[in-house]
CSV table of C-alpha atoms in Angstrom, one decimal:
chain,number,residue,atom,x,y,z
A,88,MET,CA,57.0,163.1,-233.1
A,89,GLY,CA,59.7,164.9,-231.0
A,90,LYS,CA,59.5,168.0,-233.2
A,91,ALA,CA,55.7,168.1,-232.9
A,92,LYS,CA,56.0,167.8,-229.1
A,93,GLY,CA,58.5,170.7,-229.1
A,94,ARG,CA,56.1,172.9,-231.0
A,95,HIS,CA,53.4,172.4,-228.4
A,96,ASP,CA,55.8,172.8,-225.4
A,97,PRO,CA,54.3,175.7,-223.3
A,98,ARG,CA,57.8,177.1,-222.9
A,99,HIS,CA,58.1,177.7,-226.7
A,100,ALA,CA,54.5,179.0,-226.7
A,101,MET,CA,55.6,181.8,-224.5
A,102,VAL,CA,58.2,182.9,-227.1
A,103,ARG,CA,55.7,182.6,-230.0
A,104,SER,CA,53.1,184.7,-228.2
A,105,ALA,CA,55.7,187.4,-227.7
A,106,LEU,CA,56.1,187.8,-231.5
A,107,VAL,CA,52.9,189.8,-231.9
A,108,LEU,CA,52.1,192.8,-229.7
A,109,ASP,CA,48.7,192.3,-228.1
A,110,SER,CA,46.6,195.4,-227.3
A,111,SER,CA,43.7,193.5,-225.8
A,112,SER,CA,43.1,194.1,-222.1
A,113,LEU,CA,45.8,196.6,-222.2
A,114,GLY,CA,44.5,198.7,-219.4
A,115,LYS,CA,44.4,195.7,-217.0
A,116,ARG,CA,47.9,194.7,-217.9
A,117,VAL,CA,49.3,198.2,-217.5
A,118,VAL,CA,47.6,198.4,-214.1
A,119,ARG,CA,49.0,195.0,-213.1
A,120,GLY,CA,52.4,196.1,-214.4
A,121,ALA,CA,52.2,199.3,-212.5
A,122,GLY,CA,51.4,197.4,-209.3
A,123,PHE,CA,54.5,195.3,-209.5
A,124,THR,CA,56.5,198.3,-210.6
A,125,PHE,CA,55.4,200.3,-207.5
A,126,LEU,CA,56.1,197.3,-205.3
A,127,GLY,CA,59.5,196.9,-207.0
A,128,ILE,CA,60.2,200.6,-206.5
A,129,ALA,CA,59.7,200.3,-202.7
A,130,LEU,CA,61.8,197.2,-202.3
A,131,ARG,CA,64.6,198.3,-204.6
A,132,THR,CA,64.8,201.6,-202.9
A,133,LEU,CA,64.9,200.0,-199.5
A,134,LEU,CA,67.6,197.6,-200.6
A,135,THR,CA,69.7,200.2,-202.4
A,136,ILE,CA,69.5,202.9,-199.7
A,137,GLY,CA,70.0,200.4,-197.0
A,138,SER,CA,73.0,198.8,-198.6
A,139,MET,CA,74.5,202.2,-199.4
A,140,ALA,CA,74.1,203.3,-195.8
A,141,ILE,CA,76.1,200.2,-194.7
A,142,LEU,CA,78.7,200.5,-197.4
A,143,ALA,CA,79.2,204.2,-196.7
A,144,ARG,CA,80.3,203.3,-193.2
A,145,LEU,CA,82.6,200.5,-194.4
A,146,LEU,CA,84.2,202.3,-197.3
A,147,THR,CA,85.7,205.8,-197.9
A,148,PRO,CA,84.5,208.6,-200.2
A,149,ALA,CA,87.5,207.8,-202.4
A,150,ASP,CA,86.4,204.2,-202.9
A,151,PHE,CA,83.1,205.4,-204.3
A,152,GLY,CA,85.0,208.0,-206.4
A,153,TYR,CA,87.1,205.4,-208.1
A,154,ILE,CA,83.9,203.4,-209.0
A,155,ALA,CA,82.4,206.6,-210.3
A,156,MET,CA,85.4,207.1,-212.5
A,157,ALA,CA,85.1,203.6,-213.9
A,158,THR,CA,81.4,204.2,-214.4
A,159,VAL,CA,82.3,207.0,-216.9
A,160,VAL,CA,83.7,204.2,-219.2
A,161,THR,CA,81.4,201.3,-218.2
A,162,GLU,CA,78.1,203.1,-218.7
A,163,PHE,CA,79.1,204.3,-222.1
A,164,ALA,CA,80.0,200.8,-223.2
A,165,GLY,CA,77.0,199.2,-221.5
A,166,LEU,CA,74.5,201.6,-223.1
A,167,LEU,CA,76.0,200.9,-226.5
A,168,GLY,CA,75.9,197.1,-225.9
A,169,SER,CA,72.5,196.5,-227.5
A,170,PHE,CA,72.9,199.2,-230.2
A,171,GLY,CA,69.2,200.1,-229.7
A,172,LEU,CA,68.1,196.7,-231.0
A,173,ALA,CA,66.1,195.8,-227.9
A,174,ASN,CA,63.9,198.9,-228.3
A,175,ILE,CA,63.3,198.0,-232.0
A,176,LEU,CA,62.1,194.5,-230.9
A,177,ILE,CA,59.7,196.1,-228.4
A,178,GLN,CA,58.4,198.7,-230.7
A,179,ARG,CA,57.6,196.4,-233.7
A,180,LYS,CA,54.0,195.2,-233.8
A,181,VAL,CA,55.2,191.9,-235.3
A,182,ALA,CA,58.6,190.2,-234.8
A,183,THR,CA,60.0,186.9,-236.1
A,184,ARG,CA,62.1,184.2,-234.5
A,185,LEU,CA,64.8,185.0,-237.0
A,186,GLN,CA,64.9,188.6,-235.9
A,187,LEU,CA,65.2,187.5,-232.2
A,188,ASP,CA,68.2,185.3,-233.1
A,189,THR,CA,69.8,188.0,-235.2
A,190,VAL,CA,69.5,190.5,-232.3
A,191,PHE,CA,70.9,188.1,-229.8
A,192,TRP,CA,74.0,187.3,-231.8
A,193,ALA,CA,74.5,190.9,-232.8
A,194,ALA,CA,74.2,192.1,-229.2
A,195,LEU,CA,76.6,189.3,-228.0
A,196,ALA,CA,79.2,190.2,-230.6
A,197,ILE,CA,78.9,193.9,-229.7
A,198,GLY,CA,79.2,193.1,-226.0
A,199,CYS,CA,82.4,191.0,-226.6
A,200,VAL,CA,83.9,193.7,-228.8
A,201,ILE,CA,83.1,196.4,-226.2
A,202,ALA,CA,84.6,194.3,-223.4
A,203,ALA,CA,87.8,194.0,-225.4
A,204,VAL,CA,87.9,197.7,-226.2
A,205,VAL,CA,87.3,198.7,-222.5
A,206,PHE,CA,90.1,196.3,-221.4
A,207,ALA,CA,92.5,197.9,-223.9
A,208,LEU,CA,91.4,201.5,-222.9
A,209,SER,CA,91.8,200.7,-219.2
A,210,PHE,CA,95.5,201.3,-219.6
A,211,ALA,CA,94.9,204.9,-220.7
A,212,THR,CA,92.6,205.9,-217.8
A,213,GLY,CA,95.6,207.1,-215.8
A,214,TRP,CA,95.9,209.9,-218.3
A,215,LEU,CA,92.2,210.6,-218.3
A,216,PHE,CA,91.8,210.8,-214.5
A,217,GLY,CA,95.3,211.2,-213.3
A,218,ASP,CA,95.0,207.9,-211.3
A,219,THR,CA,95.9,204.3,-212.3
A,220,ARG,CA,93.5,202.6,-209.9
A,221,THR,CA,90.5,203.1,-212.2
A,222,GLY,CA,92.3,201.1,-214.9
A,223,GLU,CA,92.7,198.1,-212.6
A,224,LEU,CA,89.0,198.2,-211.8
A,225,LEU,CA,88.0,198.4,-215.5
A,226,ARG,CA,90.0,195.4,-216.5
A,227,VAL,CA,87.7,193.3,-214.3
A,228,LEU,CA,84.4,195.3,-214.8
A,229,CYS,CA,84.7,194.8,-218.6
A,230,LEU,CA,83.2,191.3,-218.1
A,231,SER,CA,79.8,193.0,-217.3
A,232,PHE,CA,79.4,193.9,-221.0
A,233,VAL,CA,79.4,190.3,-222.0
A,234,PHE,CA,76.9,189.4,-219.3
A,235,GLY,CA,74.7,192.4,-220.2
A,236,SER,CA,74.6,191.5,-223.9
A,237,MET,CA,73.0,188.2,-223.1
A,238,THR,CA,69.9,189.8,-221.5
A,239,THR,CA,68.9,191.9,-224.6
A,240,VAL,CA,66.4,189.5,-226.1
A,241,PRO,CA,65.0,187.9,-222.9
A,242,GLU,CA,64.3,191.4,-221.5
A,243,ALA,CA,62.7,192.5,-224.8
A,244,LEU,CA,60.4,189.4,-224.8
A,245,LEU,CA,59.3,190.1,-221.2
A,246,ALA,CA,58.5,193.7,-222.2
A,247,ARG,CA,56.5,192.6,-225.3
A,248,LEU,CA,54.5,190.2,-223.1
A,249,MET,CA,54.3,192.8,-220.3
A,250,ARG,CA,55.4,190.1,-217.8
A,251,PHE,CA,56.2,192.7,-215.1
A,252,ARG,CA,55.8,190.2,-212.3
A,253,THR,CA,58.6,188.1,-213.7
A,254,GLU,CA,60.8,191.3,-214.2
A,255,PHE,CA,60.0,192.2,-210.6
A,256,PHE,CA,61.3,189.0,-209.1
A,257,ILE,CA,64.4,188.9,-211.3
A,258,GLN,CA,65.4,192.5,-210.5
A,259,ILE,CA,64.8,192.2,-206.7
A,260,SER,CA,66.7,189.0,-206.5
A,261,ALA,CA,69.7,190.4,-208.4
A,262,ILE,CA,69.8,193.6,-206.4
A,263,ALA,CA,69.6,191.7,-203.1
A,264,ILE,CA,72.4,189.3,-204.0
A,265,ARG,CA,74.5,192.1,-205.4
A,266,ALA,CA,74.1,194.1,-202.2
A,267,ALA,CA,74.8,191.1,-200.0
A,268,ALA,CA,78.0,190.3,-201.9
A,269,ALA,CA,79.3,193.8,-201.8
A,270,ILE,CA,78.6,194.2,-198.0
A,271,ALA,CA,80.2,190.9,-197.1
A,272,LEU,CA,83.4,191.7,-199.0
A,273,ALA,CA,83.5,195.3,-197.7
A,274,TRP,CA,83.1,193.9,-194.2
A,275,ALA,CA,86.0,191.5,-194.9
A,276,GLY,CA,88.2,194.4,-195.9
A,277,PHE,CA,88.3,194.2,-199.7
A,278,GLY,CA,87.7,198.0,-200.0
A,279,VAL,CA,86.7,199.2,-203.5
A,280,TRP,CA,86.9,195.7,-204.9
A,281,SER,CA,83.8,194.8,-202.9
A,282,LEU,CA,81.8,197.2,-205.2
A,283,VAL,CA,83.3,195.6,-208.3
A,284,ALA,CA,82.5,192.1,-207.1
A,285,GLY,CA,78.9,193.1,-206.2
A,286,ALA,CA,78.3,194.6,-209.6
A,287,LEU,CA,79.6,191.5,-211.5
A,288,THR,CA,77.6,189.2,-209.2
A,289,GLY,CA,74.4,191.2,-209.9
A,290,SER,CA,75.0,191.0,-213.6
A,291,LEU,CA,75.6,187.3,-213.6
A,292,VAL,CA,72.6,186.6,-211.4
A,293,THR,CA,70.4,188.6,-213.8
A,294,VAL,CA,71.6,186.5,-216.8
A,295,LEU,CA,70.9,183.2,-215.0
A,296,LEU,CA,67.5,184.2,-213.8
A,297,LEU,CA,66.4,185.4,-217.2
A,298,ALA,CA,67.6,182.2,-218.8
A,299,ILE,CA,65.4,180.3,-216.3
A,300,ALA,CA,62.3,182.6,-216.7
A,301,VAL,CA,62.4,183.1,-220.5
A,302,PRO,CA,62.6,179.8,-222.5
A,303,TYR,CA,64.3,181.5,-225.4
A,304,ARG,CA,67.4,179.7,-226.7
A,305,PRO,CA,69.2,181.3,-229.7
A,306,ARG,CA,69.6,179.3,-232.9
A,307,LEU,CA,72.8,179.5,-235.0
A,308,ARG,CA,71.4,181.8,-237.7
A,309,PHE,CA,71.7,185.4,-238.6
A,310,ASN,CA,70.0,187.8,-241.0
A,311,ALA,CA,72.3,190.7,-241.9
A,312,ARG,CA,69.5,192.2,-244.1
A,313,TYR,CA,67.3,192.8,-241.0
A,314,LEU,CA,70.1,194.6,-239.3
A,315,LEU,CA,70.7,196.8,-242.3
A,316,SER,CA,67.0,197.6,-242.6
A,317,SER,CA,66.9,198.6,-239.0
A,318,TRP,CA,70.0,200.7,-239.2
A,319,LYS,CA,68.2,204.1,-239.4
A,320,THR,CA,66.1,203.4,-236.3
A,321,SER,CA,68.8,201.6,-234.4
A,322,SER,CA,71.3,204.4,-235.2
A,323,SER,CA,68.9,206.9,-233.8
A,324,TYR,CA,68.5,204.9,-230.7
A,325,MET,CA,72.2,204.6,-230.4
A,326,GLY,CA,72.6,208.3,-231.0
A,327,ASN,CA,70.2,209.0,-228.1
A,328,THR,CA,72.1,206.5,-226.1
A,329,VAL,CA,75.4,208.3,-226.6
A,330,LEU,CA,73.8,211.6,-225.7
A,331,TYR,CA,72.2,210.1,-222.7
A,332,TYR,CA,75.6,208.8,-221.6
A,333,ILE,CA,77.3,212.2,-222.1
A,334,SER,CA,74.6,214.1,-220.2
A,335,MET,CA,74.7,211.6,-217.3
A,336,ASN,CA,78.5,211.3,-217.1
A,337,VAL,CA,80.2,214.5,-218.3
A,338,ASP,CA,79.9,215.8,-214.7
A,339,LEU,CA,81.7,212.7,-213.4
A,340,LEU,CA,84.4,213.0,-215.9
A,341,LEU,CA,85.0,216.7,-215.2
A,342,ILE,CA,84.7,216.5,-211.4
A,343,GLY,CA,86.9,213.4,-211.2
A,344,ARG,CA,89.6,215.0,-213.3
A,345,GLN,CA,89.5,218.4,-211.6
A,346,PHE,CA,88.9,217.5,-208.0
A,347,GLY,CA,89.9,213.9,-207.5
A,348,ALA,CA,88.4,210.7,-206.2
A,349,SER,CA,87.2,211.9,-202.8
A,350,ALA,CA,85.3,214.9,-204.1
A,351,LEU,CA,83.8,212.7,-206.8
A,352,GLY,CA,82.7,210.3,-204.1
A,353,TYR,CA,80.7,213.0,-202.4
A,354,TYR,CA,79.1,214.0,-205.7
A,355,GLN,CA,78.4,210.5,-206.9
A,356,ASN,CA,76.7,209.4,-203.7
A,357,ALA,CA,74.5,212.5,-203.8
A,358,ARG,CA,73.7,211.9,-207.4
A,359,SER,CA,73.0,208.2,-206.7
A,360,LEU,CA,70.5,209.0,-204.0
A,361,THR,CA,68.6,211.5,-206.3
A,362,ASP,CA,68.9,209.0,-209.1
A,363,GLU,CA,66.7,206.7,-207.0
A,364,VAL,CA,63.9,209.1,-208.0
A,365,ARG,CA,64.4,208.5,-211.7
A,366,GLY,CA,66.0,205.1,-211.7
A,367,ARG,CA,63.6,203.5,-209.3
A,368,ILE,CA,60.3,205.3,-210.2
A,369,ALA,CA,60.5,206.9,-213.7
A,370,MET,CA,62.7,204.4,-215.5
A,371,PRO,CA,60.7,201.3,-214.5
A,372,LEU,CA,57.4,203.0,-215.5
A,373,GLN,CA,59.0,203.8,-218.9
A,374,ARG,CA,59.4,200.1,-219.4
A,375,VAL,CA,55.7,199.6,-218.6
A,376,LEU,CA,54.5,202.5,-220.8
A,377,PHE,CA,56.7,202.0,-223.9
A,378,PRO,CA,55.1,198.6,-225.0
A,379,ALA,CA,51.7,199.9,-223.9
A,380,PHE,CA,52.0,203.1,-226.0
A,381,SER,CA,53.4,201.1,-228.9
A,382,ALA,CA,50.4,198.8,-228.8
A,383,ILE,CA,47.9,201.7,-229.2
A,384,GLN,CA,50.0,204.1,-231.3
A,385,SER,CA,47.4,204.2,-234.0
A,386,ASP,CA,44.5,205.1,-231.7
A,387,THR,CA,45.2,208.8,-231.0
A,388,ALA,CA,42.3,209.5,-228.6
A,389,ARG,CA,43.0,206.5,-226.5
A,390,LEU,CA,46.7,207.3,-226.5
A,391,GLN,CA,46.2,210.9,-225.4
A,392,GLN,CA,44.0,209.8,-222.5
A,393,SER,CA,46.5,207.2,-221.4
A,394,VAL,CA,49.5,209.6,-221.7
A,395,LEU,CA,47.8,212.4,-219.7
A,396,ARG,CA,46.8,210.2,-216.9
A,397,SER,CA,50.2,208.4,-216.7
A,398,ALA,CA,52.0,211.7,-216.8
A,399,ARG,CA,49.8,213.3,-214.2
A,400,LEU,CA,50.3,210.4,-211.8
A,401,LEU,CA,54.1,210.3,-212.5
A,402,ALA,CA,54.6,214.0,-211.7
A,403,ALA,CA,52.4,213.7,-208.6
A,404,LEU,CA,54.6,210.9,-207.3
A,405,ILE,CA,58.1,212.1,-208.3
A,406,CYS,CA,57.9,215.9,-207.4
A,407,PRO,CA,57.5,215.4,-203.6
A,408,VAL,CA,60.3,212.8,-203.6
A,409,GLY,CA,62.8,214.9,-205.4
A,410,PHE,CA,61.9,218.2,-203.7
A,411,GLY,CA,61.7,216.3,-200.4
A,412,LEU,CA,65.3,214.9,-200.7
A,413,SER,CA,66.4,218.5,-201.4
A,414,ALA,CA,64.6,219.8,-198.3
A,415,VAL,CA,65.8,217.2,-195.8
A,416,ALA,CA,69.4,217.0,-197.1
A,417,PRO,CA,70.9,218.4,-193.9
A,418,GLU,CA,69.3,215.6,-191.9
A,419,ILE,CA,69.4,212.6,-194.3
A,420,VAL,CA,73.1,212.8,-195.1
A,421,PRO,CA,74.4,212.3,-191.5
A,422,VAL,CA,71.7,209.8,-190.7
A,423,LEU,CA,72.2,207.6,-193.7
A,424,TYR,CA,75.9,208.0,-194.4
A,425,GLY,CA,77.6,209.3,-191.3
A,426,GLY,CA,79.6,212.3,-190.4
A,427,GLN,CA,82.4,211.8,-193.0
A,428,TRP,CA,79.8,212.5,-195.8
A,429,LEU,CA,78.6,216.0,-194.7
A,430,ALA,CA,80.2,217.6,-197.7
A,431,MET,CA,77.6,216.1,-200.0
A,432,THR,CA,74.7,218.0,-198.3
A,433,PRO,CA,74.7,221.1,-200.6
A,434,ILE,CA,75.1,218.9,-203.6
A,435,LEU,CA,72.1,216.8,-202.6
A,436,THR,CA,70.0,220.0,-202.1
A,437,MET,CA,70.5,221.0,-205.7
A,438,LEU,CA,70.3,217.6,-207.4
A,439,GLY,CA,67.1,216.6,-205.6
A,440,ILE,CA,65.2,219.4,-207.4
A,441,SER,CA,66.9,218.4,-210.7
A,442,ALA,CA,65.7,214.8,-210.2
A,443,ALA,CA,62.2,215.9,-209.6
A,444,LEU,CA,62.0,217.8,-212.9
A,445,ARG,CA,63.7,215.1,-215.0
A,446,GLY,CA,61.7,212.3,-213.5
A,447,SER,CA,58.4,214.1,-213.9
A,448,THR,CA,59.0,214.5,-217.6
A,449,ALA,CA,60.5,211.1,-218.2
A,450,ILE,CA,57.3,210.0,-220.0
A,451,ALA,CA,58.7,211.9,-223.1
A,452,SER,CA,61.1,209.0,-223.9
A,453,PRO,CA,58.5,206.2,-224.4
A,454,LEU,CA,56.4,208.7,-226.3
A,455,PHE,CA,59.2,209.4,-228.9
A,456,ASN,CA,60.0,205.7,-229.1
A,457,SER,CA,56.4,204.5,-229.5
A,458,GLN,CA,55.7,207.1,-232.2
A,459,ASN,CA,58.9,206.0,-234.1
A,460,ARG,CA,60.2,209.6,-233.8
A,461,VAL,CA,63.6,208.6,-232.3
A,462,SER,CA,65.4,210.8,-234.8
A,463,LEU,CA,63.5,213.9,-233.6
A,464,SER,CA,64.3,213.0,-230.0
A,465,PHE,CA,67.9,212.8,-231.1
A,466,ARG,CA,68.0,216.3,-232.4
A,467,TYR,CA,66.7,217.8,-229.2
A,468,ASN,CA,69.0,215.7,-227.1
A,469,VAL,CA,71.9,217.1,-229.1
A,470,LEU,CA,71.0,220.6,-228.1
A,471,GLY,CA,70.4,219.6,-224.5
A,472,THR,CA,73.6,217.7,-224.2
A,473,ALA,CA,75.6,220.6,-225.7
A,474,LEU,CA,74.1,223.0,-223.2
A,475,LEU,CA,75.0,220.7,-220.3
A,476,VAL,CA,78.6,220.1,-221.4
A,477,VAL,CA,79.3,223.8,-222.0
A,478,SER,CA,77.6,225.0,-218.8
A,479,ALA,CA,79.3,222.4,-216.6
A,480,ALA,CA,82.7,223.2,-218.1
A,481,LEU,CA,82.2,226.9,-217.4
A,482,ALA,CA,81.2,226.2,-213.8
A,483,LEU,CA,84.1,224.0,-213.1
A,484,PRO,CA,86.6,226.7,-211.9
A,485,HIS,CA,84.0,227.9,-209.4
A,486,GLY,CA,83.9,224.7,-207.3
A,487,LEU,CA,81.9,221.5,-206.9
A,488,ASN,CA,78.8,223.2,-205.4
A,489,VAL,CA,78.5,225.6,-208.4
A,490,VAL,CA,78.8,222.6,-210.8
A,491,ALA,CA,75.9,220.9,-209.0
A,492,THR,CA,73.8,224.0,-209.2
A,493,VAL,CA,74.4,224.4,-213.0
A,494,ILE,CA,73.6,220.8,-213.6
A,495,ALA,CA,70.4,221.1,-211.6
A,496,ALA,CA,69.4,224.1,-213.7
A,497,ASN,CA,69.9,222.2,-216.9
A,498,ALA,CA,67.0,220.0,-215.9
A,499,LEU,CA,64.7,222.8,-217.2
A,500,PHE,CA,65.5,221.6,-220.7
A,501,SER,CA,63.7,218.4,-220.0
A,502,VAL,CA,60.4,220.4,-219.9
A,503,LEU,CA,61.0,221.5,-223.5
A,504,THR,CA,61.4,217.9,-224.7
A,505,PHE,CA,58.4,217.0,-222.7
A,506,ARG,CA,56.4,219.6,-224.6
A,507,ILE,CA,57.7,218.4,-228.0
A,508,ALA,CA,56.8,214.8,-227.1
A,509,PHE,CA,53.2,215.8,-226.2
A,510,GLY,CA,53.0,217.6,-229.6
A,511,LEU,CA,53.5,214.3,-231.4
A,512,ILE,CA,50.1,213.1,-230.3
A,513,GLY,CA,48.2,216.3,-230.6
A,514,LEU,CA,48.7,217.6,-227.0
A,515,GLY,CA,49.8,221.2,-226.3
A,516,SER,CA,51.4,223.6,-223.7
A,517,ARG,CA,48.1,223.7,-221.7
A,518,ASP,CA,48.3,219.9,-221.3
A,519,VAL,CA,52.0,220.2,-220.1
A,520,ALA,CA,50.9,222.8,-217.6
A,521,HIS,CA,48.0,220.6,-216.5
A,522,VAL,CA,50.5,217.8,-215.8
A,523,LEU,CA,53.3,219.7,-214.1
A,524,ALA,CA,52.1,222.9,-212.5
A,525,ARG,CA,50.1,221.6,-209.5
A,526,PRO,CA,52.6,219.0,-208.4
A,527,VAL,CA,55.5,221.5,-208.7
A,528,VAL,CA,53.6,224.2,-206.7
A,529,ALA,CA,52.6,221.7,-204.0
A,530,ALA,CA,56.2,220.5,-203.8
A,531,LEU,CA,57.5,224.0,-203.4
A,532,VAL,CA,55.0,224.6,-200.6
A,533,MET,CA,56.2,221.4,-199.0
A,534,TRP,CA,59.9,222.5,-199.4
A,535,GLY,CA,59.2,225.8,-197.7
A,536,GLY,CA,57.3,224.2,-194.9
A,537,ILE,CA,60.1,221.8,-194.1
A,538,VAL,CA,62.6,224.7,-194.0
A,539,LEU,CA,60.4,226.6,-191.5
A,540,LEU,CA,59.8,223.5,-189.4
A,541,ARG,CA,63.6,222.9,-189.2
A,542,GLU,CA,64.0,226.4,-187.7
A,543,VAL,CA,61.3,225.7,-185.1
A,544,LEU,CA,63.0,222.4,-184.1
A,545,ALA,CA,66.5,223.9,-184.1
A,546,GLY,CA,66.7,224.4,-180.4
A,547,SER,CA,65.1,221.1,-179.4
A,548,ALA,CA,66.8,218.0,-178.0
A,549,LEU,CA,65.1,215.8,-180.6
A,550,HIS,CA,67.4,213.1,-182.0
A,551,LEU,CA,68.6,213.8,-185.6
A,552,ALA,CA,66.9,210.6,-186.9
A,553,ALA,CA,63.6,211.4,-185.1
A,554,ARG,CA,63.9,215.0,-186.5
A,555,LEU,CA,64.3,213.6,-190.0
A,556,GLY,CA,61.3,211.3,-189.6
A,557,LEU,CA,59.2,214.2,-188.3
A,558,LEU,CA,60.2,216.5,-191.2
A,559,VAL,CA,59.4,213.7,-193.7
A,560,MET,CA,56.0,213.0,-192.3
A,561,CYS,CA,55.0,216.7,-192.0
A,562,GLY,CA,56.3,217.4,-195.5
A,563,ALA,CA,54.3,214.5,-197.0
A,564,LEU,CA,51.2,215.6,-195.2
A,565,LEU,CA,51.6,219.2,-196.4
A,566,TYR,CA,52.2,218.2,-200.0
A,567,THR,CA,49.2,215.9,-200.0
A,568,LEU,CA,46.9,218.6,-198.6
A,569,THR,CA,48.2,221.3,-200.9
A,570,LEU,CA,47.9,219.1,-204.0
A,571,HIS,CA,44.3,218.1,-203.0
A,572,ALA,CA,43.5,221.8,-202.4
A,573,LEU,CA,44.8,222.6,-205.9
A,574,SER,CA,42.9,219.8,-207.6
A,575,ARG,CA,40.7,216.9,-206.4
A,576,ARG,CA,41.5,215.0,-209.6
A,577,TYR,CA,44.6,213.5,-208.1
A,578,LEU,CA,42.7,211.9,-205.2
A,579,LYS,CA,40.3,210.3,-207.8
A,580,ASP,CA,43.3,209.1,-209.9
A,581,PHE,CA,45.0,207.5,-207.0
A,582,THR,CA,41.8,206.0,-205.6
A,583,GLU,CA,41.0,204.4,-208.9
A,584,LEU,CA,44.5,203.1,-209.3
A,585,ALA,CA,44.6,201.7,-205.8
A,586,GLY,CA,41.2,200.0,-206.4
A,587,LYS,CA,42.4,198.4,-209.6
A,588,LEU,CA,45.6,197.2,-207.9
A,589,LEU,CA,43.7,195.7,-205.0
A,590,LYS,CA,41.2,194.1,-207.3
A,591,LYS,CA,44.1,192.5,-209.3
A,592,GLY,CA,45.8,191.5,-206.1
């Protein structure tokens, strides 16, 4: 009797319904997911930038530099934590409960092993960065790998079900609590340790909220054969993960070792601000699009239409943000961070353009994954990562600003992988140009307009914050008008999307 009742428990029904990917009403669910994603983007950006503006006045550039040094180790370990198994669960049309349990225990074991390895390696970071402080931070931050491994299966289940509303509330809650903890401790004088405590608090809150929202409880069983059969795909995912880590952290490693914690703090905060473009817009949309593309991977015509429209909207949204950050760097740095951070202005100018290009082409990743061509993606990522490492190393003797310029230039390689991903579903170079050309041209016009307006305002008594607001508003208006003049298709796209979002709301 009890067992029968358990089978009909709606909480267990949620897990069972996630075992088979459902492509029915896909368009409505993607629109609903996009709605919560865009709302989440706005709130997360406000929370992140707001908290960083406060912390930048409570902490020193060196404090952020030490955390960036620790990030070189923690991001690598964290990305390896799931071994690509979460993506395999999302991509499969049909999954089993045994596979869920296997992935959970495998991810937890990997997380614990990585935490132990990071703890051991923390004693060697003094040699790596020439500073022992980073090792002290790592011996505490290693706990985040254990917490992170517990989220692998619940997050995969939410992605399969396309429960973006649930993801939205979990992410916003975790970010808000993380920021509050870090600010409170920084205010109390804990220095760099406030950032460590905030990170761990956010990770733990995410685990607890996922446990409440997703009624999945692992059973004590394990299928080694499933892991072995998934090895080829998971190893490709892991290979791409390693390359992603290198491309995102080789600059931190080289700059931290060459120039020290303070210089790295300037660079890291500039990069963090531009990463908001990808991390808060492109990456969440990837989580929406990957299960959607996977569900219709066998319907080429439908997939092409979905990809072109998604890519067009993504580029139109991200290009003005990235180029805009670059254009208003001289104003936004002192307004948000204060006078002690002015050295990050030229870095932000270059990295903003880089973020625009990388973010606009981010749809390539879910395309490779949904078509089960992860190994092809890996080969191109090998080439791109090699170019980045070599060019950054060669630029290092010429100073921090040159390194930032070279890293920004490497973003052009993402256009090549974007073209390759389009080719997987029968789209060509003309389609790539159709997606990217107009937003980039409009963003360049906006960038030039902001520079000219700054010269006009140079002699005015307008407050710096008011000047920033005026530049942003005029830049946004100029971009919108230019894009509409180049193609009226964008107005139709955004109008249709807004109508669907309002209808769903």
